[in-house]
PDB file of C-alpha atoms in Angstrom:
ATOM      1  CA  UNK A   1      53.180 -63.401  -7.611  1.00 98.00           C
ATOM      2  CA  UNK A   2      54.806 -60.735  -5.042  1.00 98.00           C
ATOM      3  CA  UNK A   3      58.753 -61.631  -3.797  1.00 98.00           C
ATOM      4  CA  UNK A   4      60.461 -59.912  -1.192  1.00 98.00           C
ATOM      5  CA  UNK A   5      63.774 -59.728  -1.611  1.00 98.00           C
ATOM      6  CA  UNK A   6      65.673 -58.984   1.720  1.00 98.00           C
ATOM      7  CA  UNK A   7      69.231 -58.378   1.308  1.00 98.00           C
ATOM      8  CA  UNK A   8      71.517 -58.005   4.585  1.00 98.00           C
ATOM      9  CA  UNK A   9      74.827 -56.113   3.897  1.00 98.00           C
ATOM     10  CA  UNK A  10      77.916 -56.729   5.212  1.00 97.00           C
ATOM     11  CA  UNK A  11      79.616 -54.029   7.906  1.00 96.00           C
ATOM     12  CA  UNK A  12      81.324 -51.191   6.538  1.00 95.00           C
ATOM     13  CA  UNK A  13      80.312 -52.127   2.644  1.00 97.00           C
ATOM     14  CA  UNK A  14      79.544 -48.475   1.912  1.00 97.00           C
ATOM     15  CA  UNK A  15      82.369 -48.062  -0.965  1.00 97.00           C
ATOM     16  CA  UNK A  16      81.219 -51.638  -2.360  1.00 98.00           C
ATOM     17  CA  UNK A  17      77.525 -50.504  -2.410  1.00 98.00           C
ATOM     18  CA  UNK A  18      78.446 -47.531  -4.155  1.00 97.00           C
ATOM     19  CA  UNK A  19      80.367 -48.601  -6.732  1.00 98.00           C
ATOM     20  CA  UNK A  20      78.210 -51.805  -7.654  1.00 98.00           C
ATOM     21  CA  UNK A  21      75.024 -49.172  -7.598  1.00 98.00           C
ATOM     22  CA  UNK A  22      74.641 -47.865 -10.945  1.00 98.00           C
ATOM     23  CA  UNK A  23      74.850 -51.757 -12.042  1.00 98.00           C
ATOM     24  CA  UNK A  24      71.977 -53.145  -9.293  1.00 98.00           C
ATOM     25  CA  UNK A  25      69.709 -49.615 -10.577  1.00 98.00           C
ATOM     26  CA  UNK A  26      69.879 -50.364 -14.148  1.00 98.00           C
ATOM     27  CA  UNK A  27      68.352 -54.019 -12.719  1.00 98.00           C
ATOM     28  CA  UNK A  28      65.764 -52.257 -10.879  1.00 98.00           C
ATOM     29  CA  UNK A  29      64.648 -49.811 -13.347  1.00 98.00           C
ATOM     30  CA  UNK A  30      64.181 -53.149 -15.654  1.00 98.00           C
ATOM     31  CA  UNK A  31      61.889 -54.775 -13.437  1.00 98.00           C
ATOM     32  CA  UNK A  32      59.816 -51.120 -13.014  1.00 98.00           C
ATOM     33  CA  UNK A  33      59.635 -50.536 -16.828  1.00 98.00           C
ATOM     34  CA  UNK A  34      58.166 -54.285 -17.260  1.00 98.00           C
ATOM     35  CA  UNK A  35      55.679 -53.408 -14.622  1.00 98.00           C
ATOM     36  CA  UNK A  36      57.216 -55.271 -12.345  1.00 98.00           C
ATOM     37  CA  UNK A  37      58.791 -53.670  -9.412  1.00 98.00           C
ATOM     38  CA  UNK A  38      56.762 -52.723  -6.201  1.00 98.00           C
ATOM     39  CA  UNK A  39      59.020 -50.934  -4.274  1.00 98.00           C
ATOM     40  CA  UNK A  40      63.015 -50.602  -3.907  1.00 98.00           C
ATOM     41  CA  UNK A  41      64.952 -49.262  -1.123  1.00 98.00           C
ATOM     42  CA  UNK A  42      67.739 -49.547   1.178  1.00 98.00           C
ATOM     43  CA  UNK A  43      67.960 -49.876   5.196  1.00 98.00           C
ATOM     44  CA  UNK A  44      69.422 -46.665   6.649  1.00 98.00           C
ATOM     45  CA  UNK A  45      72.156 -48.204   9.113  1.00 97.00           C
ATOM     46  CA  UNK A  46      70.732 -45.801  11.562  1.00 98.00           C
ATOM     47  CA  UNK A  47      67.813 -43.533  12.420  1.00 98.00           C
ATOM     48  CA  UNK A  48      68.124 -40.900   9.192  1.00 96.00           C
ATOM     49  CA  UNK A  49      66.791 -40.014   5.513  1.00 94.00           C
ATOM     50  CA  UNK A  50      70.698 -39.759   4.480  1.00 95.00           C
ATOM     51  CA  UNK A  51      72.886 -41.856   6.945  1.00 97.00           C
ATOM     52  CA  UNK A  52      76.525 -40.574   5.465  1.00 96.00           C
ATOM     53  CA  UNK A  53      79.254 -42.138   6.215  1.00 96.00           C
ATOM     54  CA  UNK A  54      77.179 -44.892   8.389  1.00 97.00           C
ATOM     55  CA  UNK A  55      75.808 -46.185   5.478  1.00 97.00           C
ATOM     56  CA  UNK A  56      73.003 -49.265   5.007  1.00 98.00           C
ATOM     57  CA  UNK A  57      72.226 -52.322   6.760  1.00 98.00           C
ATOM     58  CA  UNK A  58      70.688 -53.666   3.716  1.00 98.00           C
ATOM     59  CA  UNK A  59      67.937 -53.800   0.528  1.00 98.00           C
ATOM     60  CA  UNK A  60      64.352 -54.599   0.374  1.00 98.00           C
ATOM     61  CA  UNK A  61      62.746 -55.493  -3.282  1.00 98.00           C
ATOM     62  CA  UNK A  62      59.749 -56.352  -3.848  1.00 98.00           C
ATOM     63  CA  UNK A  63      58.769 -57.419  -7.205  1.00 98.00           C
ATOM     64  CA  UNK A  64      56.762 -59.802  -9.633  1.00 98.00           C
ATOM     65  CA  UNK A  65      58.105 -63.010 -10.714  1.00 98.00           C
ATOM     66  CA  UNK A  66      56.958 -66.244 -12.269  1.00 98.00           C
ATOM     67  CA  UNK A  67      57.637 -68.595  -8.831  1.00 98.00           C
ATOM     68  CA  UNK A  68      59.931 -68.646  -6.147  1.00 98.00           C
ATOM     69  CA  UNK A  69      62.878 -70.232  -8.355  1.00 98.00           C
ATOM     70  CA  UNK A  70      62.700 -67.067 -10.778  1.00 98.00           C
ATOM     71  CA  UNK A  71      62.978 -64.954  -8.105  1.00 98.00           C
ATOM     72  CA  UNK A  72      65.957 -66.528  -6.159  1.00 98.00           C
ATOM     73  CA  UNK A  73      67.312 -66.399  -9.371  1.00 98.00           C
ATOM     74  CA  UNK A  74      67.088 -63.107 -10.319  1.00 98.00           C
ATOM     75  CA  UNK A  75      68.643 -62.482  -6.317  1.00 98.00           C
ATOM     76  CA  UNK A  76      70.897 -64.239  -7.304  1.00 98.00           C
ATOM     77  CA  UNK A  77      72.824 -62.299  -9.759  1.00 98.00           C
ATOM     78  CA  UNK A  78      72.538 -58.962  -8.086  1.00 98.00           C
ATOM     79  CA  UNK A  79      75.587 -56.819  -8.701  1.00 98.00           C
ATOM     80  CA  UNK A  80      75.672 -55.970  -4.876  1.00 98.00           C
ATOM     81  CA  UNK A  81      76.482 -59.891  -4.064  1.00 97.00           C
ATOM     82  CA  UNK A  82      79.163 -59.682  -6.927  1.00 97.00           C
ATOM     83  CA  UNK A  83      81.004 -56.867  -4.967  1.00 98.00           C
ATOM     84  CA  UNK A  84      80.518 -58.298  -1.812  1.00 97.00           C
ATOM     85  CA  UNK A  85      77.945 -56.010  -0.245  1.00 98.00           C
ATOM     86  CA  UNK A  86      76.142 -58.525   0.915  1.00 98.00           C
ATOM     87  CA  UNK A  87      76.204 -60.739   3.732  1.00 97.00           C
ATOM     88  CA  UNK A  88      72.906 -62.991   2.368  1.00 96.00           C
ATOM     89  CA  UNK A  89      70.089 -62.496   0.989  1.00 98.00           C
ATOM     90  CA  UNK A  90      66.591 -63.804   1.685  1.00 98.00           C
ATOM     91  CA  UNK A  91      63.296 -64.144  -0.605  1.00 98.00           C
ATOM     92  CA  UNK A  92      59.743 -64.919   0.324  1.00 98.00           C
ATOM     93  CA  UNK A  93      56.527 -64.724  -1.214  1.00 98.00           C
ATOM     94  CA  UNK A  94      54.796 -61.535  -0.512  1.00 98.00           C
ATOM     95  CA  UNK A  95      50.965 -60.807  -0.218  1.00 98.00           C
ATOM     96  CA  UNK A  96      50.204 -56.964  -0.978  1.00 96.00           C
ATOM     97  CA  UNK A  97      47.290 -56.194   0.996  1.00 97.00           C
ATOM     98  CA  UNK A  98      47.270 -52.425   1.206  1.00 94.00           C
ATOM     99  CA  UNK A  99      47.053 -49.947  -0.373  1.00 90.00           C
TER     100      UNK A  99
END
């Protein structure tokens, strides 16, 4: 089944997001090569394709997993709670309906 994964960051967690990237990518790229991943992105912190210096309000994932429990799991251990990006973190079942 479909998880979202809804990750809120913290304010001002720009240099902790972009040092703990490479390490929450190489996750993300795991999921895709099994097959796995949806879609993967960040929240622009405000209205813009590259928000600079502003930064991100947060993550969205949404992936394949076994049950709920796998996928809190896997939330879990993202490198991006490690470095204290973020604030929480919230996952749901998801339905894709379209396309």
């Amino acid at each position: 089944m479909w998880y979202a994964i809804i990750g809120t960051d913290i304010p001002d967690s720009l240099a902790q997001r972009l040092a703990a990237r490479p390490a929450h990518l190489e996750r993300l790229q795991r999921l895709r090569d099994d097959g796995r991943l949806l879609l993967a992105g960040p929240f622009p912190a405000i209205d813009a394709e590259d928000p600079g210096p502003a930064g991100f309000s947060g993550s969205l994932i949404v992936a394949e997993f076994a049950d709920l429990a796998a996928a809190q799991a896997w939330a879990d251990a993202d490198p991006y709670i490690a470095a204290g990006v973020y604030a929480g973190v919230r996952v749901q079942p998801f339905r894709k309906v379209l396309p």
